[in-house]
Coordinates of C-alpha atoms and ligand atoms in Angstrom, one line a residue:
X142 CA 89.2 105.7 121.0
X143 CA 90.1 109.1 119.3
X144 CA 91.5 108.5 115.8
X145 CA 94.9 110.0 114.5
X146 CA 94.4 113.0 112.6
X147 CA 96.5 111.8 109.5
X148 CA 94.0 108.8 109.3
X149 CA 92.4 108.7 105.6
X150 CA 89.1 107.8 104.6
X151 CA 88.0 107.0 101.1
X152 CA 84.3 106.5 99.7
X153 CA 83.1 104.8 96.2
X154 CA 82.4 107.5 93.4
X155 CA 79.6 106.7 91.7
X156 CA 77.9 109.1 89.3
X157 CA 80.2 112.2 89.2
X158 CA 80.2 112.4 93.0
X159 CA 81.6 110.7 96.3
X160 CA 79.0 108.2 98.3
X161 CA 79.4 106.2 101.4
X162 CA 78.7 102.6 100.5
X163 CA 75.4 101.2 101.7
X164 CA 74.7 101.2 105.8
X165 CA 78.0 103.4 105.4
X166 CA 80.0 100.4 105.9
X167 CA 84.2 100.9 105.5
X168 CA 87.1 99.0 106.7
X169 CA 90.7 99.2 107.8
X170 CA 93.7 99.1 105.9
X171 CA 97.3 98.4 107.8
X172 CA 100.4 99.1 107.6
X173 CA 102.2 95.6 106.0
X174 CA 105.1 96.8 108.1
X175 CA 103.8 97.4 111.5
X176 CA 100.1 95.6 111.0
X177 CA 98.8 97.2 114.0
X178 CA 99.3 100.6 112.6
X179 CA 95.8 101.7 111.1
X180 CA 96.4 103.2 108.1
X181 CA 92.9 104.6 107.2
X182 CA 89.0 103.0 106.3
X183 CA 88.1 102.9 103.2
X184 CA 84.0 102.1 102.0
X185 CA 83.4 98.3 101.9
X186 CA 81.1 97.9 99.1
X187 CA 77.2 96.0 98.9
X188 CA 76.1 94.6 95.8
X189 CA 73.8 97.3 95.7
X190 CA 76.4 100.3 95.6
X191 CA 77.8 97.7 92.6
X192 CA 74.3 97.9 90.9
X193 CA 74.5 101.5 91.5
X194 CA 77.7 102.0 89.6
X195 CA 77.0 99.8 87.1
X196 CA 73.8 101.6 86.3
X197 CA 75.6 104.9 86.4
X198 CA 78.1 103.6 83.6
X199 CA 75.6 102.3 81.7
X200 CA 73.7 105.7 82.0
X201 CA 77.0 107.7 80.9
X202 CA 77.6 105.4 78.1
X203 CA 75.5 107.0 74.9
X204 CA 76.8 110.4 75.4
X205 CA 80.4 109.7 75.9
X206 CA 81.0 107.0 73.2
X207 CA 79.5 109.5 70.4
X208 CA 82.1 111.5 71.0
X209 CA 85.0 111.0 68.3
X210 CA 88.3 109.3 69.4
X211 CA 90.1 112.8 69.1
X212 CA 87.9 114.9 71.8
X213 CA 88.1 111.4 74.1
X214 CA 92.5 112.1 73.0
X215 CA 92.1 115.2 74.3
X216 CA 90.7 114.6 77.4
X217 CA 93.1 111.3 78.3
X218 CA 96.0 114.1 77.9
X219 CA 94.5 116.7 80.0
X220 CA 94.1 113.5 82.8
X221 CA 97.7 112.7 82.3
X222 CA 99.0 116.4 82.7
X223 CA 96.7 116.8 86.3
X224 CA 98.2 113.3 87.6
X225 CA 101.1 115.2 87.9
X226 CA 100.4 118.3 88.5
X227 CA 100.5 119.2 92.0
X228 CA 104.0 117.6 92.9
X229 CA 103.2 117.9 96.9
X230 CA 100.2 116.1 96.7
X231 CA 102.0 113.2 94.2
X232 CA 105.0 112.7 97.6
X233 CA 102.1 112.7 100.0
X234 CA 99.6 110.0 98.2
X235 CA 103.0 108.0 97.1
X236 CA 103.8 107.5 101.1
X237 CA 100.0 106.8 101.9
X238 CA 100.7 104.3 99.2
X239 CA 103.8 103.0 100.9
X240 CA 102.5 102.3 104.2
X241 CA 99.4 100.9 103.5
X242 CA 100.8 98.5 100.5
X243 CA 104.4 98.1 102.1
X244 CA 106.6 99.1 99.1
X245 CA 109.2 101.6 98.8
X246 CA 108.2 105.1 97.9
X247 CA 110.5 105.2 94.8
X248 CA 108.3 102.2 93.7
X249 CA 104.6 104.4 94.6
X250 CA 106.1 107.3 93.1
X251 CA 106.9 105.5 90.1
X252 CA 103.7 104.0 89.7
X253 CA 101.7 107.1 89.9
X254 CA 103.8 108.6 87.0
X255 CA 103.6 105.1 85.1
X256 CA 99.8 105.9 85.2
X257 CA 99.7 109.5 83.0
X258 CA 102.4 107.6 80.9
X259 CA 99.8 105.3 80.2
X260 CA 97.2 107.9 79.4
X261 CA 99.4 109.4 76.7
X262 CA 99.4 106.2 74.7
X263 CA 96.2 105.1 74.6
X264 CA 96.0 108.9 73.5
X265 CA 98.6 108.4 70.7
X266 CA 96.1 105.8 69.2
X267 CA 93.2 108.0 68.4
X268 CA 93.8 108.1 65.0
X269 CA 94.5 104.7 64.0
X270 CA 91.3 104.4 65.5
X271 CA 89.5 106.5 63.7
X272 CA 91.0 105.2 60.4
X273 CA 88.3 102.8 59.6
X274 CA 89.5 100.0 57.3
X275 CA 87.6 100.5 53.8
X276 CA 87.2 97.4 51.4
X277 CA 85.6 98.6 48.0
X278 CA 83.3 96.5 46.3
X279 CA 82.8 94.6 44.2
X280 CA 81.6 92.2 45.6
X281 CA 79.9 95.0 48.5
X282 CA 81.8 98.2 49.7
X283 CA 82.7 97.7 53.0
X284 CA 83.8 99.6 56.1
X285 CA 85.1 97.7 59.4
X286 CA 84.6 100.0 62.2
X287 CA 85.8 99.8 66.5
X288 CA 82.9 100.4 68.3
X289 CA 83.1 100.4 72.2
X290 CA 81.1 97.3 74.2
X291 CA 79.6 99.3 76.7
X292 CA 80.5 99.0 80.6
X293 CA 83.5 97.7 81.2
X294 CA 84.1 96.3 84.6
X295 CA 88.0 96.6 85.8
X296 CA 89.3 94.5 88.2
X297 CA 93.4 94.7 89.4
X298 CA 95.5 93.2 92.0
X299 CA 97.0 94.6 95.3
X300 CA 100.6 94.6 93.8
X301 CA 100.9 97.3 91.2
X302 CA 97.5 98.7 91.4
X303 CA 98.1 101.8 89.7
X304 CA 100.0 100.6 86.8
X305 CA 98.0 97.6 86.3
X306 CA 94.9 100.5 85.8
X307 CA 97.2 102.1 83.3
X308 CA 97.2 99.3 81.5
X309 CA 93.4 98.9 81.2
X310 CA 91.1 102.4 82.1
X311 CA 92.7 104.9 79.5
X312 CA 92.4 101.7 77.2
X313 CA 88.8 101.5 77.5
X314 CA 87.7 105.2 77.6
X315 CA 89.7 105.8 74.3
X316 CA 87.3 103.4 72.7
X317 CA 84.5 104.7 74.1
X318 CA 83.5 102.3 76.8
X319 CA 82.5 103.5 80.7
X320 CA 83.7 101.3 83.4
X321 CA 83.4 100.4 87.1
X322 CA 86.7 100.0 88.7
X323 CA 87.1 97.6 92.1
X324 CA 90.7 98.3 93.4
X325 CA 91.9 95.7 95.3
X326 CA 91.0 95.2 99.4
X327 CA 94.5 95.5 100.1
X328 CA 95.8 98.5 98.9
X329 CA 92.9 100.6 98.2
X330 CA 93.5 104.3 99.3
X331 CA 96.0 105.8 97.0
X332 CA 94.7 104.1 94.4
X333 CA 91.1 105.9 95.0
X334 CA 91.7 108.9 95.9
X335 CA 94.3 109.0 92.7
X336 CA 91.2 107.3 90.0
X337 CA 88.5 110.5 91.7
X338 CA 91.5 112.8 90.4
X339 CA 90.6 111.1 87.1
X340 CA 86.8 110.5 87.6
X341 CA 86.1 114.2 88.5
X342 CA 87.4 115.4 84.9
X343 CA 85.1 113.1 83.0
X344 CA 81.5 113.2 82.9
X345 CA 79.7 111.8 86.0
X346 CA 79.2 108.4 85.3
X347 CA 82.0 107.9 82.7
X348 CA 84.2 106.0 85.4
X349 CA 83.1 104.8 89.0
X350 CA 84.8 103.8 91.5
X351 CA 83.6 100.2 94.3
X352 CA 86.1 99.2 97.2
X353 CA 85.5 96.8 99.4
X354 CA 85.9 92.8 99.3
X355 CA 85.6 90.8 96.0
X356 CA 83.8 88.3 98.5
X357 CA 80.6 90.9 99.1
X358 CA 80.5 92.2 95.5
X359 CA 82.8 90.1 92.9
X360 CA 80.0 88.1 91.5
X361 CA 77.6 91.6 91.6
X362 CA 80.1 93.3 89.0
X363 CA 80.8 90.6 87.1
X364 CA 77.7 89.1 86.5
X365 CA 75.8 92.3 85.9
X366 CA 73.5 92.1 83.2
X367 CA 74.8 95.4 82.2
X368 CA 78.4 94.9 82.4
X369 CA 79.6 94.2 78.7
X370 CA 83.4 93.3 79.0
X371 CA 85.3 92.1 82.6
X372 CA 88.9 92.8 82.4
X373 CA 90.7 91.1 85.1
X374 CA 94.6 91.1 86.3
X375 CA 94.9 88.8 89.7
X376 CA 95.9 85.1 90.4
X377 CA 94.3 82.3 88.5
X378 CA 91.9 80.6 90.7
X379 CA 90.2 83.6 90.9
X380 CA 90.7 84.0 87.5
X381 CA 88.9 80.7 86.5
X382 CA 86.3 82.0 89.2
X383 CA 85.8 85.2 87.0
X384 CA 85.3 83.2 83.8
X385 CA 82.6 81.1 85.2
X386 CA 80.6 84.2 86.3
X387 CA 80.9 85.5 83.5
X388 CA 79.7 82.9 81.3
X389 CA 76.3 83.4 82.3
X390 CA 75.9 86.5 80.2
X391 CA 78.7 85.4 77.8
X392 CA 80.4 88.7 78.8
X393 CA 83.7 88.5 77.1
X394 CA 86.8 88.6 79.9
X395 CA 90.4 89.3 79.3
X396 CA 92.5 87.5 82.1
X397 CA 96.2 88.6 83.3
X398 CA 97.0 85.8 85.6
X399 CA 100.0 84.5 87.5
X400 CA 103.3 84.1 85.9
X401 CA 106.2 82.2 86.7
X402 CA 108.6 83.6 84.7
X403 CA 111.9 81.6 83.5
X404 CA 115.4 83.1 82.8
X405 CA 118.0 81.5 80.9
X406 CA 121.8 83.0 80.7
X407 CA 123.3 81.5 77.8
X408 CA 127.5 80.5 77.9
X409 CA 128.1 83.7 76.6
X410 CA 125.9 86.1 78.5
X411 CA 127.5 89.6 79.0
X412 CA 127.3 89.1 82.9
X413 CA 129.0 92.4 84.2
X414 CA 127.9 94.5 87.5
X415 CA 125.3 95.9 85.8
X416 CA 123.8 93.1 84.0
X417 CA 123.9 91.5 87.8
X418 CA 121.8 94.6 89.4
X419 CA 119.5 94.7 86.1
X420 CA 118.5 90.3 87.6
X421 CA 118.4 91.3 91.2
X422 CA 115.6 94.6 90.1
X423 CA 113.8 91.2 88.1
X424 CA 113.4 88.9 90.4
X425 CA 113.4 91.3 93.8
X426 CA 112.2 94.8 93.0
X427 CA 108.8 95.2 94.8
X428 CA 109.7 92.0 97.6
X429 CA 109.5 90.4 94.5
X430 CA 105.2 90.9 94.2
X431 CA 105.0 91.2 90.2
X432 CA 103.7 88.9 87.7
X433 CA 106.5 89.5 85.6
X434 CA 109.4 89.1 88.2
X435 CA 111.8 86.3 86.9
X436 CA 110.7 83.9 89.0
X437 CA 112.8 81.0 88.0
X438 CA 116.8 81.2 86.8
X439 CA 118.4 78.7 85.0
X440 CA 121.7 79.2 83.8
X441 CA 124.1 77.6 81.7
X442 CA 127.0 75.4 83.9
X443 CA 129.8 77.2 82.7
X444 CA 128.5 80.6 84.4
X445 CA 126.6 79.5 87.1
X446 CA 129.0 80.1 89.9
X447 CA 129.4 83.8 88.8
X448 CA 125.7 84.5 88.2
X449 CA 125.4 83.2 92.2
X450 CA 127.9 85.4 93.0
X451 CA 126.8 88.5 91.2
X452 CA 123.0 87.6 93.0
X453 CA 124.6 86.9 96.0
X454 CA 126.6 90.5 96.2
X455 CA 123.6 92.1 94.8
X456 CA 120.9 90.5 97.6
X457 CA 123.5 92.0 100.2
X458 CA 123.5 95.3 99.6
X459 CA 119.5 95.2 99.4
X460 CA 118.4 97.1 102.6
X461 CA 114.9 95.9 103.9
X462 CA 112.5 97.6 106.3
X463 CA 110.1 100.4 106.0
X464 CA 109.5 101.3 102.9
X465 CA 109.5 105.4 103.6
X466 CA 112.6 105.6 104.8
X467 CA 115.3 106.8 101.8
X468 CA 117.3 104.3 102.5
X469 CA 115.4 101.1 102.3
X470 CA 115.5 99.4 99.0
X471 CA 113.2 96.3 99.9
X472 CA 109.7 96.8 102.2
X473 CA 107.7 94.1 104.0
X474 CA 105.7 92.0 101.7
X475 CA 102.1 93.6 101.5
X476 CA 100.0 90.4 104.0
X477 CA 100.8 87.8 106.2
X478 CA 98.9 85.5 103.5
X479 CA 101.7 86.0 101.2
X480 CA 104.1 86.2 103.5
X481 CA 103.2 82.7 105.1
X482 CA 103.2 81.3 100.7
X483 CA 106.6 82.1 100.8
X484 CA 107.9 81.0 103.7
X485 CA 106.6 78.0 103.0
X486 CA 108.2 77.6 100.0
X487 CA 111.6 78.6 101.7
X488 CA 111.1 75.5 104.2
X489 CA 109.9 73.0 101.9
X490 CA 113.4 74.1 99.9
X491 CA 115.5 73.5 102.9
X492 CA 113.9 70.2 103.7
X493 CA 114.8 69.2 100.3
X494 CA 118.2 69.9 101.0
X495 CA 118.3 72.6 98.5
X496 CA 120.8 75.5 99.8
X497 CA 118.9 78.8 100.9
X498 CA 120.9 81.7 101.2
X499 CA 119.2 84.0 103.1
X500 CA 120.0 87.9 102.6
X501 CA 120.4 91.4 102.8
X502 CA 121.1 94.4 105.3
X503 CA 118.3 94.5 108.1
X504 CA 119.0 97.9 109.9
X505 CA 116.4 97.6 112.5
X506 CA 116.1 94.3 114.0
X507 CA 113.3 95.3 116.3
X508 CA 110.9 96.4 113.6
X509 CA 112.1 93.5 111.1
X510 CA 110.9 90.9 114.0
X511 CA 107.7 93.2 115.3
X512 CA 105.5 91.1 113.2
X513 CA 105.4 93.2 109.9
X514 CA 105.5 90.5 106.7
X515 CA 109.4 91.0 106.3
X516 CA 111.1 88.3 104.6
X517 CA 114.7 89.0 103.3
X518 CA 115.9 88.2 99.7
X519 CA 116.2 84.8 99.5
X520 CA 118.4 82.4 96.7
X521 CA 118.0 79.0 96.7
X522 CA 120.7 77.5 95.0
X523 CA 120.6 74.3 92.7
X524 CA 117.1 74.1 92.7
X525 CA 115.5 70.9 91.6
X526 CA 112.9 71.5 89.1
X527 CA 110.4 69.7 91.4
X528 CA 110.6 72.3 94.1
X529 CA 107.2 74.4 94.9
X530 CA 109.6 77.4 94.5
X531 CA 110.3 76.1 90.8
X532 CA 106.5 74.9 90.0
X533 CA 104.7 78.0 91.4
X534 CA 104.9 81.0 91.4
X535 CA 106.2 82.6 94.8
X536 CA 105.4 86.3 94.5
X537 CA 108.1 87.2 96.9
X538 CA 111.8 87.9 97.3
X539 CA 113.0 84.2 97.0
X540 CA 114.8 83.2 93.6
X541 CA 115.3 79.4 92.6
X542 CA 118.7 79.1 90.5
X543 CA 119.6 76.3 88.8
X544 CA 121.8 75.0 86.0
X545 CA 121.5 73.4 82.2
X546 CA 123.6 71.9 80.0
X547 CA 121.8 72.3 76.4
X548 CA 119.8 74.6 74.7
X549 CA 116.8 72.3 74.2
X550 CA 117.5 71.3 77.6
X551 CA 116.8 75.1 78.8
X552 CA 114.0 75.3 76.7
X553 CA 112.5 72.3 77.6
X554 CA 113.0 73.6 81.6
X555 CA 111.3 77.0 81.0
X556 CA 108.6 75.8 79.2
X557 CA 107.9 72.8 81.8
X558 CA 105.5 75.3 83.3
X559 CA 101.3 75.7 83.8
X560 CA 102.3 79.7 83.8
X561 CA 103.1 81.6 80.5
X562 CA 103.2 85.0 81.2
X563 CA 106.9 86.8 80.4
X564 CA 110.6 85.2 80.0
X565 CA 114.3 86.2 79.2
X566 CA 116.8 84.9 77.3
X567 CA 120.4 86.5 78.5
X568 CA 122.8 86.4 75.7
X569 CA 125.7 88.5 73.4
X570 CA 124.0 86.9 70.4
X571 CA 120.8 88.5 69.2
X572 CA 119.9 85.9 66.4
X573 CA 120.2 83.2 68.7
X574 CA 118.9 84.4 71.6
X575 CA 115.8 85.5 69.7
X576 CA 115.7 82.2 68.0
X577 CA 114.9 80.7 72.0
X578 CA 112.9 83.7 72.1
X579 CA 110.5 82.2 69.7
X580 CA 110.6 78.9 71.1
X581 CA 109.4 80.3 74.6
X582 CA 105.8 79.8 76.1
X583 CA 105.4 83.0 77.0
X584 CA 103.6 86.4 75.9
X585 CA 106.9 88.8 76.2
X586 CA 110.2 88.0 75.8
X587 CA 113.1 90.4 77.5
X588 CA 116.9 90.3 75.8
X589 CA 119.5 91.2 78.2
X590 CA 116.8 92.0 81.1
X591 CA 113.4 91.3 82.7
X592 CA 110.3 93.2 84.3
X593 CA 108.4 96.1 84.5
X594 CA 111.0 98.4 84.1
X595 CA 112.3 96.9 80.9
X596 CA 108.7 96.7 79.1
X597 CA 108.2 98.2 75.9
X598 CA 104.3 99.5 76.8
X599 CA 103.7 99.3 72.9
X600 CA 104.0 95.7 72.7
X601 CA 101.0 93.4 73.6
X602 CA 101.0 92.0 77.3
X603 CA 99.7 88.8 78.3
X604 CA 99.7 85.5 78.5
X605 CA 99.9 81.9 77.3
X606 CA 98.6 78.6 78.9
X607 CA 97.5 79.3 82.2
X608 CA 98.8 83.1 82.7
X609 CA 95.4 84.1 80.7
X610 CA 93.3 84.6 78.0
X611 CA 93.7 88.3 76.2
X612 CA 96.5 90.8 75.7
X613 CA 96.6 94.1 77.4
X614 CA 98.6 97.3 76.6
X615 CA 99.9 98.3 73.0
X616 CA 96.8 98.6 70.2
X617 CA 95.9 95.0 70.8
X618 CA 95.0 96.4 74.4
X619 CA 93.2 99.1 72.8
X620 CA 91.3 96.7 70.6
X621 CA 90.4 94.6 73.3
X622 CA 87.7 97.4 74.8
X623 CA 86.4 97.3 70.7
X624 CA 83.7 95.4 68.6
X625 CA 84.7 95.4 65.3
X626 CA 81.4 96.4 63.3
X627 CA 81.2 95.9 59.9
X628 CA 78.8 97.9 57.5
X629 CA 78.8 97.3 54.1
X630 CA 76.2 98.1 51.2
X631 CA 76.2 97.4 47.2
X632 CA 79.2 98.3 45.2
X633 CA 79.5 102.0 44.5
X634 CA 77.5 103.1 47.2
X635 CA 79.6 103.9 50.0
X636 CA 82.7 105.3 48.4
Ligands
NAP723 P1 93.5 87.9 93.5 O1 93.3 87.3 94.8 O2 93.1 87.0 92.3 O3 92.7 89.3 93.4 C1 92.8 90.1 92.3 C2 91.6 91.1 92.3 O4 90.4 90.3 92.1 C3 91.3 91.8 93.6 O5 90.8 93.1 93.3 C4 90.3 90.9 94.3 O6 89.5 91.6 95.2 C5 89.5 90.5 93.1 N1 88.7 89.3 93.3 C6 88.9 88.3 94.2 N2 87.9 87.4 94.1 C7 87.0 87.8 93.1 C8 85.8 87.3 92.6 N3 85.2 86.2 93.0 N4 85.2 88.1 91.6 C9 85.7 89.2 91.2 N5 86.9 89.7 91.7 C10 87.5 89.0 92.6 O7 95.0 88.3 93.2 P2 96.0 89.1 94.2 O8 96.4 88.2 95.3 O9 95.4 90.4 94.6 O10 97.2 89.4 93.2 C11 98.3 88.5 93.1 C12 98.1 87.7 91.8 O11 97.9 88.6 90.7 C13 99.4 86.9 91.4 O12 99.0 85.7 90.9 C14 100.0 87.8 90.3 O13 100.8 87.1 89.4 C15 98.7 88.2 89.6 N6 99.0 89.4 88.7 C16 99.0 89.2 87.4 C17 99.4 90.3 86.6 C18 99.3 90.2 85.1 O14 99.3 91.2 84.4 N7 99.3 89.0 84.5 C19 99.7 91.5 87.2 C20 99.8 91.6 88.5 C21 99.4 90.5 89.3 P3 89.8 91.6 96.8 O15 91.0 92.3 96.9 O16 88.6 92.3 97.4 O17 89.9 90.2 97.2
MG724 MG1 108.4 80.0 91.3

């Protein structure tokens, strides 16, 4: 069979330089809106290659963590200017990135400029880095200092790849560290071929790069000897998975699980066309695939009708299908897996009697039925609590809505979750709405919106209960990739 010519093929970057994995093994990647579509091959991974990277960070490690935190500055910013630089190459990898993950390009666009974005603030912490905190004596003079772990192995989800990295490479190279990166199996090209862009302007060996399926080399990475820090962001079974392998060396882990996030609009909400769009973009942007959607709406009685109404209206105008075409504002979901979660959920909703309002503009029937994972926006309306769509989280374009009386009563509802990740509280009134704020389960808290494009990337990011065990982003991210080393001598001699 003669290939097309637009067909891409990635390897693993190990050491400075671009390898096939061992026995040159690769595999496909799809398109998630016409699955028969090949998409390109990218290298499917042994343990060995894993060993190999490993031992290349590891290698790497001594020369680039004695540099200071200002020259490793430096460098993050000259990474963040060349992610952007050549603007044709950014619109081509951003539609290699739509058909073989399924989202819309202004979503793959946006995540390769979230990632240089990222760079810059790790950057921007270089010198409260370096400002070593200094305790004189007596009783000893004392200095605390960051020192990076080692090899950091970075693990990320299919959803927002790219991001997700942002949130966690410039993070640990600031401090010092070298890591192994595994994209995810099912959206692994743009992704690679946009972390050699950043690979090739560090030393060889600073970061590597090992595709392929968690199944052949998950436990290789993350119980290497060598590996000194796993930092996760994917479901939590796999998650608890991660943990366990890691407990063998005692490698410390930082988890960024599921969430399931909850939304409460108060009686006096602010609930105007633009408040409406800002929900729809929180619970659908992305078919709905991101930790932080708001996955769960409950909203006080007196407003409920209108909030339906402002969803319903905004659902309709979404326009799904493939995700290249400028006028699509919802693609497939990115596997039939996911696909066939949701789904389920949708019927298990209607058996309960629970009214599902199926959605949105479908311009081309044939494709939408041709077997890609489509599945329209979905509301299901006066959702009991009990619901799979209410306890779990759906990671797709279906919304449960569903009213409450009482503040405690609201709270009580969000928080009647395993998940802990992000929340909102909608509201006119600041001081109360931060007051729920502070009675929320959660690791974030949005006011007046929800989701990734609300996030304030200088706060901490993570979770509580279930939704993990570490924060990401801001300087607690930063801190994460750090020992704190203290060195202290007699009073009087250091300072
Ligand atoms: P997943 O199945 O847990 O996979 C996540 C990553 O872990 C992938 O790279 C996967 O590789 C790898 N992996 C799988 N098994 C592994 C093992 N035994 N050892 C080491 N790595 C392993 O999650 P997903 O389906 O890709 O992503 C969806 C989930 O991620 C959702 O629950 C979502 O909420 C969560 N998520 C959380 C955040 C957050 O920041 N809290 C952000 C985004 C997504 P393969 O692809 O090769 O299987
Ligand atoms: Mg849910």
């Amino acid at each position: 069979m003669t290939e097309r010519a637009d067909i891409v093929r990635t390897k693993l970057f190990i050491d400075g330089e671009e390898r096939p994995a061992h026995g040159g093994r690769e595999y496909g990647q799809f398109n998630p809106a016409r699955p028969k579509e090949l998409v390109g091959h990218a290298a499917l991974s042994a343990p060995k290659d894993v060993d190999a990277a490993v031992k290349a960070a590891h290698a790497a490690f001594p020369a680039w963590s004695v540099l200071n935190f200002a020259e490793r500055a430096d460098l993050l910013r000259k990474i963040a200017a060349a992610l952007t630089a050549n603007e044709a190459d950014v619109v081509e990898r951003s539609k290699l990135f739509t058909r073989e993950h399924g989202k819309i390009t202004r979503e793959t666009m946006m995540e390769l400029s979230r990632l240089g974005d990222r760079f810059l603030l790790s950057a921007s912490y270089a010198e409260r880095l370096a400002a070593e905190e200094q305790l004189q004596g007596p009783p000893l003079d004392t200095i605390v200092t960051r020192q990076p772990r080692g090899v950091a192995a970075l693990i990320v989800p299919w959803n927002w790849p790219l991001s997700i990295l942002g949130a966690k490479l410039p993070q640990a190279l600031i401090t010092g560290n070298t890591v192994v990166v595994k994209p995810a199996q099912n959206s692994a090209l743009a992704p690679t071929l946009t972390l050699q862009i950043i690979a090739r302007m560090l030393p060889p060996g600073v970061v590597n790069i090992v595709t392929g399926s968690a199944r052949d080399i998950g436990d290789a990475l993350v119980g290497h000897p060598l590996v000194r820090n796993v930092n996760f962001t994917g479901s939590i079974p796999v998650g608890r998975h991660v943990m366990k392998i890691a407990a063998n060396n005692l490698t410390p882990v930082t988890l960024e699980l599921g969430g399931n996030d909850p939304a409460l609009v108060l009686e006096d909400a602010d609930l105007n066309a633009e408040a409406f769009q800002k929900m729809y973009l929180a619970s659908f942007a992305s078919t709905g695939q991101i930790c932080m959607a708001m996955k769960r709406l409950y909203v006080h009685e007196s407003r409920y009708d209108e909030v339906v109404e402002g969803l319903r209206a905004a659902c309709n105008r979404a326009v799904v299908g493939d995700g290249l075409l400028p006028e699509t504002t919802m693609g497939p979901l990115n596997n039939g897996q996911q696909l066939n979660v949701v789904k389920s959920m949708i019927a298990e909703a209607r058996s309960h009697d629970a009214e599902v309002c199926e959605l949105g503009k479908i311009p081309d029937e044939a494709l939408y039925n041709g077997g890609g994972y489509f599945q329209r926006p979905t509301l299901v309306l006066n959702a009991n609590q009990s619901l799979t769509v209410v306890q779990d989280e759906q990671f797709g374009p279906v919304l449960p809505i569903s009213k409450f009386r009482t503040e405690e009563e609201a709270v009580a509802l969000a928080n009647d979750s395993a998940f802990g990740l992000c929340s909102s509280v909608w509201s006119q009134d600041a001081e109360r709405a931060t007051l729920i704020a502070r009675k929320l389960e959660a690791g974030y808290t949005y006011l007046n919106n929800h989701g990734p494009m609300a996030q304030d990337n200088r706060g901490p990011f993570g979770g509580f209960k279930q939704s993990g065990i570490g924060r990401n982003l801001g300087y607690d991210g930063v801190l994460a990739f750090a020992e704190p080393h203290t060195i202290s001598g007699p009073p009087g001699f250091l300072f």
